[in-house]
Tab-separated table of C-alpha atoms and ligand atoms in Angstrom:
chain	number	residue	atom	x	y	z
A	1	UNK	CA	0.000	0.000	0.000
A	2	UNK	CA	1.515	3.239	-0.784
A	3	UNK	CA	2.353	5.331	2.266
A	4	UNK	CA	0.155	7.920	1.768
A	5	UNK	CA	-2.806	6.272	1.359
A	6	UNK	CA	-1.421	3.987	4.874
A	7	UNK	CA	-1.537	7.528	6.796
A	8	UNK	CA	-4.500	9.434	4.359
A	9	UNK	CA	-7.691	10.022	6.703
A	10	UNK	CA	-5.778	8.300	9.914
A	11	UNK	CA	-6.959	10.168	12.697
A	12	UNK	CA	-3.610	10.486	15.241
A	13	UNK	CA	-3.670	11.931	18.881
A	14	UNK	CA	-0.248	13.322	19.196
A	15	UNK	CA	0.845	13.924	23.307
A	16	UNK	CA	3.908	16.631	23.481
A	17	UNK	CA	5.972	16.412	27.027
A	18	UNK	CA	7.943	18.617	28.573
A	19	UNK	CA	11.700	17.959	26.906
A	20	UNK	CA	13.525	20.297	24.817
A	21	UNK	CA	13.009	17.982	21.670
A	22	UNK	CA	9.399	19.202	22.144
A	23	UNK	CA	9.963	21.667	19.410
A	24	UNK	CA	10.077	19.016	16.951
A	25	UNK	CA	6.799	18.014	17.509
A	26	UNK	CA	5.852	20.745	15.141
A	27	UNK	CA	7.748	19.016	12.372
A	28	UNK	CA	6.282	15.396	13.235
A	29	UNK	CA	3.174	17.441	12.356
A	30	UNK	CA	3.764	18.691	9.080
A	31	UNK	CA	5.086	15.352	8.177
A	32	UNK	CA	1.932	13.753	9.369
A	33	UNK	CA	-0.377	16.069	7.480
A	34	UNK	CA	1.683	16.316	4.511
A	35	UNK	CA	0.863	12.410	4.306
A	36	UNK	CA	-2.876	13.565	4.809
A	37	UNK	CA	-3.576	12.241	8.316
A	38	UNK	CA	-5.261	14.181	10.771
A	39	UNK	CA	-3.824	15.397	13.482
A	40	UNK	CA	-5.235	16.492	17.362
A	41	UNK	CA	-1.787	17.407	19.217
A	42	UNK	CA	-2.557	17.157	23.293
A	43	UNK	CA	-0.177	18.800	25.174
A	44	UNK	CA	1.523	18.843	28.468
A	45	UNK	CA	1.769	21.933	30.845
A	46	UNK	CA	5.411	21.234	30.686
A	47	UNK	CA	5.363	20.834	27.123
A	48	UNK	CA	3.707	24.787	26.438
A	49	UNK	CA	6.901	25.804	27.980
A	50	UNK	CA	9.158	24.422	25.047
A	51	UNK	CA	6.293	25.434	21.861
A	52	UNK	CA	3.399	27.378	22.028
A	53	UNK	CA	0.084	25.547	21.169
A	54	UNK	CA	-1.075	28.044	18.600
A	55	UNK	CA	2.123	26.791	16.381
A	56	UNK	CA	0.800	23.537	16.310
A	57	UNK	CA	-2.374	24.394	16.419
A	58	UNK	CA	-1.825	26.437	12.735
A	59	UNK	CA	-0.073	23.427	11.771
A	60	UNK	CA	-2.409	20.751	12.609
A	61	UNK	CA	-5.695	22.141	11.493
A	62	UNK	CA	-7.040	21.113	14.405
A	63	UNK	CA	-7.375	22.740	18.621
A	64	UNK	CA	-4.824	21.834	20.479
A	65	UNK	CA	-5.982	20.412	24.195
A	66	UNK	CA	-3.746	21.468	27.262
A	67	UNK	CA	-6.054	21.176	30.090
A	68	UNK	CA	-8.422	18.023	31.115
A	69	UNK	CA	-10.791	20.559	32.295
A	70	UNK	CA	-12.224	23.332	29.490
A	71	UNK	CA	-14.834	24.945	27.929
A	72	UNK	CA	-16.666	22.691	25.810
A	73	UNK	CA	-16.697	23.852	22.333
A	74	UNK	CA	-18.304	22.343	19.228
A	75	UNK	CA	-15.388	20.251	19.232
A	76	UNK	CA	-14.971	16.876	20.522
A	77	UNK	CA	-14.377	16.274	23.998
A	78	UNK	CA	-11.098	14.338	25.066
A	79	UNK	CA	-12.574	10.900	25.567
A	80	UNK	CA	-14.126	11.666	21.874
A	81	UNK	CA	-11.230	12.004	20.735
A	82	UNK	CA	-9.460	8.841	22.610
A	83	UNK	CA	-12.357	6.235	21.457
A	84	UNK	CA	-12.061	7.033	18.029
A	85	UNK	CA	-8.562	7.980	16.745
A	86	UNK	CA	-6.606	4.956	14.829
A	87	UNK	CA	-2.678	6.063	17.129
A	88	UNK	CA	-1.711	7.696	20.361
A	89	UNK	CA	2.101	8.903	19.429
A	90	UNK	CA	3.746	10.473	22.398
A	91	UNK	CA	6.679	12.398	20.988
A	92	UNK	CA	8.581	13.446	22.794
A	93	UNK	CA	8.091	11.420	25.460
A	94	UNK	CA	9.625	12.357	29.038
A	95	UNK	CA	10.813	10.090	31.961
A	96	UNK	CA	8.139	11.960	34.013
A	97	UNK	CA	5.297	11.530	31.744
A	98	UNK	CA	6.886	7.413	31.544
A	99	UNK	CA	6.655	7.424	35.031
A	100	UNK	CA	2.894	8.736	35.375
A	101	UNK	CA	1.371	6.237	32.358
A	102	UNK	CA	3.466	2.946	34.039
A	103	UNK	CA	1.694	3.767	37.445
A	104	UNK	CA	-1.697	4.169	36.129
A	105	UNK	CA	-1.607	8.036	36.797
A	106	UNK	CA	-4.479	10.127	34.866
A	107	UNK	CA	-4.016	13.628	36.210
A	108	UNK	CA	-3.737	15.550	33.517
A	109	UNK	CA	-5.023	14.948	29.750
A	110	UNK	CA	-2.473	13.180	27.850
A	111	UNK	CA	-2.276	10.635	30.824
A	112	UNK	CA	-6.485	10.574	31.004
A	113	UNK	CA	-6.224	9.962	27.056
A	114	UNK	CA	-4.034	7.446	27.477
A	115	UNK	CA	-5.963	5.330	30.031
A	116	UNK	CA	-8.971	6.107	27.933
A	117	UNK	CA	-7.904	4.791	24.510
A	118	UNK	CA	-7.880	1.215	22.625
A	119	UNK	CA	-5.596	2.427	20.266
A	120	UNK	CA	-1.668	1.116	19.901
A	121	UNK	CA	0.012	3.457	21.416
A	122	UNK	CA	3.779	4.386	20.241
A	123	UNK	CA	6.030	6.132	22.849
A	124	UNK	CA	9.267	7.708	21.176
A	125	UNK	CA	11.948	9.210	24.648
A	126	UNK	CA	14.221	11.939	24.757
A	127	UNK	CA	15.993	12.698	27.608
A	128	UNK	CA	19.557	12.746	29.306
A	129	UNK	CA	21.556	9.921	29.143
A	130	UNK	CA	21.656	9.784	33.115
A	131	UNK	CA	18.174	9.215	32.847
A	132	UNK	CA	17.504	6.710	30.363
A	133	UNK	CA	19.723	4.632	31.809
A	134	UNK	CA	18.108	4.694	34.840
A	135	UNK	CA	16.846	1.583	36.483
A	136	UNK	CA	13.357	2.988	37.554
A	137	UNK	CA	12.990	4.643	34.106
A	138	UNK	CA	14.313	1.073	32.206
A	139	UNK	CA	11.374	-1.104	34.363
A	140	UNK	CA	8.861	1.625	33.830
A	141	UNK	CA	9.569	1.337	30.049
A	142	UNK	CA	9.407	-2.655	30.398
A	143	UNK	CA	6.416	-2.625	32.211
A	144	UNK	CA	4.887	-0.282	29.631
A	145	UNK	CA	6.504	-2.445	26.546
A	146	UNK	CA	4.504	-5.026	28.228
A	147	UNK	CA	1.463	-3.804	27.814
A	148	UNK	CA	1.951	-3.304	24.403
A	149	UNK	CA	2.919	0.187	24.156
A	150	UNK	CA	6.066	0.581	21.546
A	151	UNK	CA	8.982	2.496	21.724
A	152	UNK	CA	10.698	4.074	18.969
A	153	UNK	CA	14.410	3.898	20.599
A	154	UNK	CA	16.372	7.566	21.145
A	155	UNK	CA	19.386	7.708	19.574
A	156	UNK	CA	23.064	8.615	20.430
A	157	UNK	CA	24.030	12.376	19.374
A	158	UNK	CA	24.335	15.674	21.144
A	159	UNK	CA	21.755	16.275	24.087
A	160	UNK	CA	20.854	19.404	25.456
A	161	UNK	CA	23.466	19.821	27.885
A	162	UNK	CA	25.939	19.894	25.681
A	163	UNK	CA	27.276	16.265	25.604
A	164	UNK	CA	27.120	13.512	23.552
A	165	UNK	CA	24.798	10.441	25.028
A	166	UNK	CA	22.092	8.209	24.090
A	167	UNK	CA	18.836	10.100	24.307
A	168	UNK	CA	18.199	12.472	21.700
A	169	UNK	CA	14.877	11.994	19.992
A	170	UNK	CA	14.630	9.339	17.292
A	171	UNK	CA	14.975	11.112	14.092
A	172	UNK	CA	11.526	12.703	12.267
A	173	UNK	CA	11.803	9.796	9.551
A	174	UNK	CA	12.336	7.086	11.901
A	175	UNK	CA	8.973	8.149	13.821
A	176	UNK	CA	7.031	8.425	10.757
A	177	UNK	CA	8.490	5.172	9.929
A	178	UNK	CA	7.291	3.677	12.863
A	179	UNK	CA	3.983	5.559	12.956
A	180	UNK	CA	3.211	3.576	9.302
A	181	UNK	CA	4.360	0.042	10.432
A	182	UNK	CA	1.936	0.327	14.068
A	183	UNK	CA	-0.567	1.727	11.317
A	184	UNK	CA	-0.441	-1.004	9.288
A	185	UNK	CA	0.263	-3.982	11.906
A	186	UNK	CA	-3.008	-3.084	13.657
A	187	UNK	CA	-4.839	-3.843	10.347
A	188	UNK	CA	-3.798	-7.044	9.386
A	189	UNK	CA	-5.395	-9.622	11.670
A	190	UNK	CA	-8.145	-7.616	13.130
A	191	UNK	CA	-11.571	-9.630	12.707
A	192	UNK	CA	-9.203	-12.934	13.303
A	193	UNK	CA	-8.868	-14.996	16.780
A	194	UNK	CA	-5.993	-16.636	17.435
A	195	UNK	CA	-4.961	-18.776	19.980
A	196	UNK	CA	-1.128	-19.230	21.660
A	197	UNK	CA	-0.017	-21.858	23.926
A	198	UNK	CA	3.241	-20.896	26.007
A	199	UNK	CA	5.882	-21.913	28.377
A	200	UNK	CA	6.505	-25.651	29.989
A	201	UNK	CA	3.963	-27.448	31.486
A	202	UNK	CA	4.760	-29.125	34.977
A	203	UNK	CA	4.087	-32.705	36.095
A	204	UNK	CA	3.455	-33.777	39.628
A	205	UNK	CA	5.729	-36.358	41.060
A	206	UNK	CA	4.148	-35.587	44.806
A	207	UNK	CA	2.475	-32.667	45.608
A	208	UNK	CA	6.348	-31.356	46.152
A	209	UNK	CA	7.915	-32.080	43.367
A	210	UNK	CA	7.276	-32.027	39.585
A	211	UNK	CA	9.230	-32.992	36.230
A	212	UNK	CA	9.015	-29.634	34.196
A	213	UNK	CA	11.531	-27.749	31.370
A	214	UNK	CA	13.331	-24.390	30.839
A	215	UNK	CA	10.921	-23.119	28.794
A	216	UNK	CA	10.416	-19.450	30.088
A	217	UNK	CA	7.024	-18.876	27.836
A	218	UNK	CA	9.067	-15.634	26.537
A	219	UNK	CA	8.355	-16.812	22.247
A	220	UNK	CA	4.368	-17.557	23.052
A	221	UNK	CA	3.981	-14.613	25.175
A	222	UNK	CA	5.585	-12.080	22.258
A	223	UNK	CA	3.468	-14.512	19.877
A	224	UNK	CA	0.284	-13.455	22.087
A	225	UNK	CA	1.147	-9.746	22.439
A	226	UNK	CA	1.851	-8.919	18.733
A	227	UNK	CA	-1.169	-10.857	17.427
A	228	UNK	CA	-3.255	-8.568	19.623
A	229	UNK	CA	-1.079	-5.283	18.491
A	230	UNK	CA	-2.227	-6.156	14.883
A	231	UNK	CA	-5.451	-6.795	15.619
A	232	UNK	CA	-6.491	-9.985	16.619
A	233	UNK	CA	-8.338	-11.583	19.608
A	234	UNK	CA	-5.933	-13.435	21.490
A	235	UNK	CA	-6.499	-16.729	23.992
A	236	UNK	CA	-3.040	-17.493	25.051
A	237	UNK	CA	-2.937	-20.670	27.140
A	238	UNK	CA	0.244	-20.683	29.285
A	239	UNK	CA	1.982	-23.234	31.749
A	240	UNK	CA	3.715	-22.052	34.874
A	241	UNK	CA	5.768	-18.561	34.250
A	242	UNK	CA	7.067	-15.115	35.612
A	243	UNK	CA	5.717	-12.823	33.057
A	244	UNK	CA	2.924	-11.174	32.851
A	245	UNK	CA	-0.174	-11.709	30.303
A	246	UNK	CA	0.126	-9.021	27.721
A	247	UNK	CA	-2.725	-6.506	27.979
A	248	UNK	CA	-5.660	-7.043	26.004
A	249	UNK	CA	-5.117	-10.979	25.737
A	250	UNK	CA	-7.150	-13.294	27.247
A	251	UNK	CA	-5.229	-15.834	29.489
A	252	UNK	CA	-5.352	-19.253	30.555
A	253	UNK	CA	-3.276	-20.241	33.090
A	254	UNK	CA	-2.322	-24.164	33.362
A	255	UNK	CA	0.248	-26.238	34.572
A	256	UNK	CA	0.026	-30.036	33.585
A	257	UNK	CA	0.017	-30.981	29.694
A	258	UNK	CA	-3.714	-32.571	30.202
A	259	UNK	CA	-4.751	-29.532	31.422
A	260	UNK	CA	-3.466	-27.447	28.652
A	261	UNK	CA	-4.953	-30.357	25.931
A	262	UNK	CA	-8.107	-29.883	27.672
A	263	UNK	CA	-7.954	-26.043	27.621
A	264	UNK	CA	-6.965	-26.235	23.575
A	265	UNK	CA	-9.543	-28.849	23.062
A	266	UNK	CA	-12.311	-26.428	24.306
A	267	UNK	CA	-11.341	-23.319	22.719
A	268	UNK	CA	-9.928	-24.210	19.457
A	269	UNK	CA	-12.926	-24.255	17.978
A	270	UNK	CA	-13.434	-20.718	18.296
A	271	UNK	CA	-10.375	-18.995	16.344
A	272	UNK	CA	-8.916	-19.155	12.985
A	273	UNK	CA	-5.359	-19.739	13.623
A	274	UNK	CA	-3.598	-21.443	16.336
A	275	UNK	CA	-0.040	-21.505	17.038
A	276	UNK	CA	1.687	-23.635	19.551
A	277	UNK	CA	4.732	-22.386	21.408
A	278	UNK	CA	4.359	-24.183	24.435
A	279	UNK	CA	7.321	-26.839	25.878
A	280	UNK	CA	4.476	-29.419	26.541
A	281	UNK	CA	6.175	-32.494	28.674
A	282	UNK	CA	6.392	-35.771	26.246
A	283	UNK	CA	5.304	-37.670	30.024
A	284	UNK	CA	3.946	-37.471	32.971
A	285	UNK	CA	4.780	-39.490	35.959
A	286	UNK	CA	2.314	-42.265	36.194
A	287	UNK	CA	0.991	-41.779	39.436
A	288	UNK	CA	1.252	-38.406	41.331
A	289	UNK	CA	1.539	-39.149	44.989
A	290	UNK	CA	-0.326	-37.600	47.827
A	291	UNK	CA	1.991	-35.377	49.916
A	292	UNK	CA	6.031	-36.080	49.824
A	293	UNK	CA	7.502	-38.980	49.107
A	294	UNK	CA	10.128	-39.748	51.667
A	295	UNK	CA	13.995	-39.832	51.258
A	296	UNK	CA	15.403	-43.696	50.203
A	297	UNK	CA	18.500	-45.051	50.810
A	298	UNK	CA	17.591	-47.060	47.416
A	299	UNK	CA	16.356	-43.846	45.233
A	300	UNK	CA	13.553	-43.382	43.488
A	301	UNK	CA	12.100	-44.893	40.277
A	302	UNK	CA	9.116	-42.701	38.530
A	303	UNK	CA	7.155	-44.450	35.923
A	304	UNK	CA	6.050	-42.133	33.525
A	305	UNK	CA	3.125	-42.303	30.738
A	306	UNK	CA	3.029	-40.307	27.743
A	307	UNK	CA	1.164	-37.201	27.742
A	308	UNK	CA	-0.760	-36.375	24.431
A	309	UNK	CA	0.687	-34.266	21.288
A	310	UNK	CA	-1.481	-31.908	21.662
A	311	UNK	CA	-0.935	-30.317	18.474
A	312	UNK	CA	-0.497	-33.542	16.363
A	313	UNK	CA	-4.639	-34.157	17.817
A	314	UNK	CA	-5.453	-30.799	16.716
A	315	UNK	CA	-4.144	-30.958	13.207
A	316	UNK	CA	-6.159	-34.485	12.674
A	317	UNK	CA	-9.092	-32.459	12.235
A	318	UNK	CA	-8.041	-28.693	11.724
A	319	UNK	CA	-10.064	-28.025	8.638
A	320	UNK	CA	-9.347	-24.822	6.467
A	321	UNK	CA	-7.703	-22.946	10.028
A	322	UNK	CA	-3.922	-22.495	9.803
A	323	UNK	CA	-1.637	-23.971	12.455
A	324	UNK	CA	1.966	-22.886	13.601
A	325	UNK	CA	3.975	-25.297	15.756
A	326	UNK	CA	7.628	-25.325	16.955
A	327	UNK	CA	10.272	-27.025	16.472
A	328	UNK	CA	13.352	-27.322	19.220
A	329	UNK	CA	15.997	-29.237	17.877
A	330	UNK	CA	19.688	-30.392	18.867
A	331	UNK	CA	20.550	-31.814	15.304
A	332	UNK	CA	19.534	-32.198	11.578
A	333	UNK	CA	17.232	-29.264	12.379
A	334	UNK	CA	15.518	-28.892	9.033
A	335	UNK	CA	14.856	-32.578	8.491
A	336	UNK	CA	13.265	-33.343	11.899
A	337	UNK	CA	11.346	-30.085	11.568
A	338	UNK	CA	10.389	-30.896	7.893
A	339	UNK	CA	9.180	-34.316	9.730
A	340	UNK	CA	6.729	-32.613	12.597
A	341	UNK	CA	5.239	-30.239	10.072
A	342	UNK	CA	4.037	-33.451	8.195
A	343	UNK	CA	3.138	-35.634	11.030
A	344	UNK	CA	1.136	-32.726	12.706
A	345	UNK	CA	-0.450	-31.324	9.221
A	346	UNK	CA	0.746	-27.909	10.391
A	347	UNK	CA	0.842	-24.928	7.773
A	348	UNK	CA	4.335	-23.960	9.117
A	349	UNK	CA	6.696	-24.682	11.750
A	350	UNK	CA	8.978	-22.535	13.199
A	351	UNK	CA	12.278	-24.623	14.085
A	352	UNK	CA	15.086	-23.655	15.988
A	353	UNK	CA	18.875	-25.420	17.263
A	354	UNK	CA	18.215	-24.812	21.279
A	355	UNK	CA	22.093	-25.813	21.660
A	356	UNK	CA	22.788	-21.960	20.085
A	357	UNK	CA	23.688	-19.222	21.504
A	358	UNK	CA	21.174	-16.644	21.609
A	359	UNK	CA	18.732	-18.893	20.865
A	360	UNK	CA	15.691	-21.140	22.485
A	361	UNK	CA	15.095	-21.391	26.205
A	362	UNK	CA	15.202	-18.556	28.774
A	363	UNK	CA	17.021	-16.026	26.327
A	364	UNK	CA	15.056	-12.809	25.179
A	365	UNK	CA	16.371	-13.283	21.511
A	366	UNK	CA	15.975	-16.785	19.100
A	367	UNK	CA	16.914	-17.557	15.814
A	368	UNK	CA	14.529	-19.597	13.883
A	369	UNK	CA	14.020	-20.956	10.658
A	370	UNK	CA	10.734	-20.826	9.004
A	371	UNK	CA	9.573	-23.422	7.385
A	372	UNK	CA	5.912	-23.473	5.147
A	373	UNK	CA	3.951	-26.562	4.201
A	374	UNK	CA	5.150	-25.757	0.346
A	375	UNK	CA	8.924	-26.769	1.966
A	376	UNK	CA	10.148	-23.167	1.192
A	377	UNK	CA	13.096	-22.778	3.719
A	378	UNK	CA	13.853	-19.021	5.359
A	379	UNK	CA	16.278	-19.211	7.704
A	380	UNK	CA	16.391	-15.783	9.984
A	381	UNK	CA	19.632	-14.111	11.576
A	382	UNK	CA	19.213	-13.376	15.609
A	383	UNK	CA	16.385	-11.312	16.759
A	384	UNK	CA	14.749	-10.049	19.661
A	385	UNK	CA	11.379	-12.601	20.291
A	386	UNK	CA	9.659	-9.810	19.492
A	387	UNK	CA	10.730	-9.424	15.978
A	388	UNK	CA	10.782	-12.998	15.426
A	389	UNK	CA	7.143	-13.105	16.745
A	390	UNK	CA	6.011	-10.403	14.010
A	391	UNK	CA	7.456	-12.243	11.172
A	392	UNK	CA	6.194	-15.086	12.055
A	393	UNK	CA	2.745	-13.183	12.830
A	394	UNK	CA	3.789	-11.831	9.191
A	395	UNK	CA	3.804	-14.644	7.574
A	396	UNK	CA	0.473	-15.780	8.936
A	397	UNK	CA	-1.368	-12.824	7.718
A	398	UNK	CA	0.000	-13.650	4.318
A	399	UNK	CA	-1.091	-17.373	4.915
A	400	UNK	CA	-4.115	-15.939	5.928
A	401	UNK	CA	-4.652	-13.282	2.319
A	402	UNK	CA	-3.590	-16.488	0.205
A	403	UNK	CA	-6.249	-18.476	1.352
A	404	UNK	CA	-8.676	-15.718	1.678
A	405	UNK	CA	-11.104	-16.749	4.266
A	406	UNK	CA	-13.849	-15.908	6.278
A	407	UNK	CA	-13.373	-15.837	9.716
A	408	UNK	CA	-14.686	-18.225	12.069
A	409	UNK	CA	-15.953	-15.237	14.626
A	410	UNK	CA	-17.848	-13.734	12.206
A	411	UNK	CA	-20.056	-17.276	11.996
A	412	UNK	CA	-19.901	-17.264	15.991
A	413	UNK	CA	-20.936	-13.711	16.374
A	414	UNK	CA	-24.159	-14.572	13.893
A	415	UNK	CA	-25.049	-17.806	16.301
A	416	UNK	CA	-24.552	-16.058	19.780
A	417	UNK	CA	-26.277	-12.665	18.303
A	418	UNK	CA	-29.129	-12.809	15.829
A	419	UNK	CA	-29.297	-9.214	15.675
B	1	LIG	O1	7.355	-33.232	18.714
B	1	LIG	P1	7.807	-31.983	19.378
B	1	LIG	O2	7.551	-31.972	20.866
B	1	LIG	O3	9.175	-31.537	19.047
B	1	LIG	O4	6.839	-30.883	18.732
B	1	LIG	C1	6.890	-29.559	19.082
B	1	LIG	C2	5.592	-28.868	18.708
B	1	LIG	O5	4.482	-29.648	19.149
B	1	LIG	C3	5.457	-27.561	19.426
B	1	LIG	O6	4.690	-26.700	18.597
B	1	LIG	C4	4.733	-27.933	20.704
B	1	LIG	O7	4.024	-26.837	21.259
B	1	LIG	C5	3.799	-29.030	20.230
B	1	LIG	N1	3.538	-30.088	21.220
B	1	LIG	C6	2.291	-30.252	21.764
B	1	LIG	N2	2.040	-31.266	22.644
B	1	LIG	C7	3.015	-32.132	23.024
B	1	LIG	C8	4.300	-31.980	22.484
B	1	LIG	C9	4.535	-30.951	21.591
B	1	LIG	O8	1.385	-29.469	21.445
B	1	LIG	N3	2.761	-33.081	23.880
């Protein structure tokens, strides 16, 4: 899609904070509204202090909201405003203002806007070095990131104090840039459900002890949180973890791999494509014993009983939805994965050699090879889970525009509502 038509009509909330970059808010305007999207600029007190509000307001077409309490005008109030625009950009985006939105603080608009809106919501920082480096500032930004909000990352040039550091405001084509992409991603599986399993399942021995993996549930949960940022509904079933759901998805939390077939078996039905990221245990021990089995001289022997491949059951009978497994693999990774995607009648698996660095269990990047039901190969270099989760998501929606389908929630929304 050419750009222009990606940004033409987009209606885009755009939050100025108090920094020094705040002045080039007023060129992230023009670039917006050269690309014909509309712009309502919301600005901090802090923030009037750097540009004045009629300068944007010329530039934006539109009045510019400082205060969450003012005269109503024949323009549309704040929460308006937040339920119906398409992007919340906050450039530039202050430690303070950081702070306020990771804490749930609404005391002035832009924070109120932000609490109020559905929309993705990009974030791009400028501030001192000192300060983005700072602890409280890097888990406010992780807590935000998530909850899905993105960041467009500073970058390393001359700050206001006259030194050199990381900090300075991404540059006016990099936050267009990302504007477009968190544009685009949001379209491309809205009106789809999709459904994630995550992390490593854990089976009783006693009620002590349990036979588990190192699966963190770090590649399901990025799985779950950038289906929803482009627009899908997202059940992600998880085993035992640390992390938190991603906003917006709804989450299942198991622990044994009987529990998670039974959680898949009942809610499969309901979305259109279903990837599996989970660990599941191959066993479980045969019989879980009440309370703790006692310390012998002549050790311990578990009998264990296979659990069910949960994914290889759901692809018996998948129909016309598309299915992603995984692959973890110590050797001959392409063959064995090659293997699974036609034992499990999967539309793609994604397969990658756990004994790498940098890749598989517990780390927060992987590097996978992709692998479609046609046998084409792509092998991709390291990335964040997080990028590998989009391409894969990527790949899905193109999956998804091949076979050009209807999907299933728009039959389940007729049977449950007949108006
Ligand atoms: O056969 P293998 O365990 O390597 O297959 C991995 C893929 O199958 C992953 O997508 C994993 O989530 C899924 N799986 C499953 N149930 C099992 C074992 C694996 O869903 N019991």
């Amino acid at each position: 899609m050419p750009e222009t038509d990606l940004l033409k009509g987009k209606r885009i909330i755009l939050g100025i904070t108090g920094s020094i970059a705040a002045y080039k808010a007023a060129e992230i305007t023009r670039e917006l509204i050269k690309r014909e999207a509309q712009v309502y600029v919301v600005m901090t007190k802090a923030a009037t202090h750097f540009i004045s509000p009629l300068t944007l307001q010329t530039l934006s077409g539109n009045p510019v909201i400082t205060e969450l309490f003012y005269e109503r005008g024949p323009q549309e109030t704040h929460i308006d405003l937040a339920s119906r625009n398409d992007l919340l950009l906050i450039a530039p985006a202050t430690a303070n203002i950081i702070g306020k939105i990771s804490t749930g603080i609404a005391d002035d608009i832009l924070t109120t806007l932000v609490l109020a809106t559905t929309s993705p919501i990009l974030m791009a920082p400028a501030m001192n070095e000192k300060m983005y480096y700072n602890s409280i500032f890097k888990e406010n930004m992780e807590k935000l990131a998530r909850y899905g909000v993105e960041f467009i990352e500073p970058e390393y040039g001359e700050l206001s104090c006259g030194k050199k550091g990381m900090g300075r405001l991404a540059s006016i084509s990099k936050i267009i840039e990302a504007v477009k992409t968190a544009l685009k991603r949001r379209k491309d599986l809205s009106g789809k459900r999709i459904l994630v399993t995550a992390g490593p399942t854990q089976e009783p021995i006693d009620e002590v002890r349990y036979i588990a993996n190192r699966s963190s549930a770090k590649m399901g949960f990025a799985l779950a949180r950038a289906a929803y940022e482009m627009g899908g509904k997202v059940i992600l079933i998880s085993g035992p973890t640390l992390l938190k759901p991603p906003l917006g998805v709804e989450f299942i939390q198991i622990r044994t791999a009987l529990e998670m077939y039974e959680a898949v078996k009942e809610r499969f039905k309901e979305v259109d494509i279903g990837i599996f990221a989970a660990a599941v245990a191959d066993f479980h021990p045969s019989k879980a014993h009440r309370g703790k089995i006692k310390k012998e001289e002549k050790g311990l022997v578990v009998e264990l009983t296979p659990n069910p491949d949960i994914l290889k059951e759901i692809g018996k009978d998948k129909g016309s939805k598309i299915l992603v497994g995984f692959a973890a693999e110590v050797e001959d990774l392409i063959a064995n994965a090659s293997l699974k995607l036609k034992e499990k009648n999967l539309d793609m698996i994604v397969a990658n050699r756990i004994s790498e660095e940098g890749a598989g269990f517990e780390v927060d990047t992987n590097i996978v090879t992709i692998i479609s039901k046609e046998e084409a190969i792509e092998k991709l270099p390291q990335l964040s889970k997080d990028e590998v989760a989009r391409l894969i998501l990527k790949k899905v929606v193109d999956m998804v525009e091949a076979a050009g389908f209807e999907p299933v929630t728009s039959s389940v929304r007729r049977m449950r509502s007949p108006n």
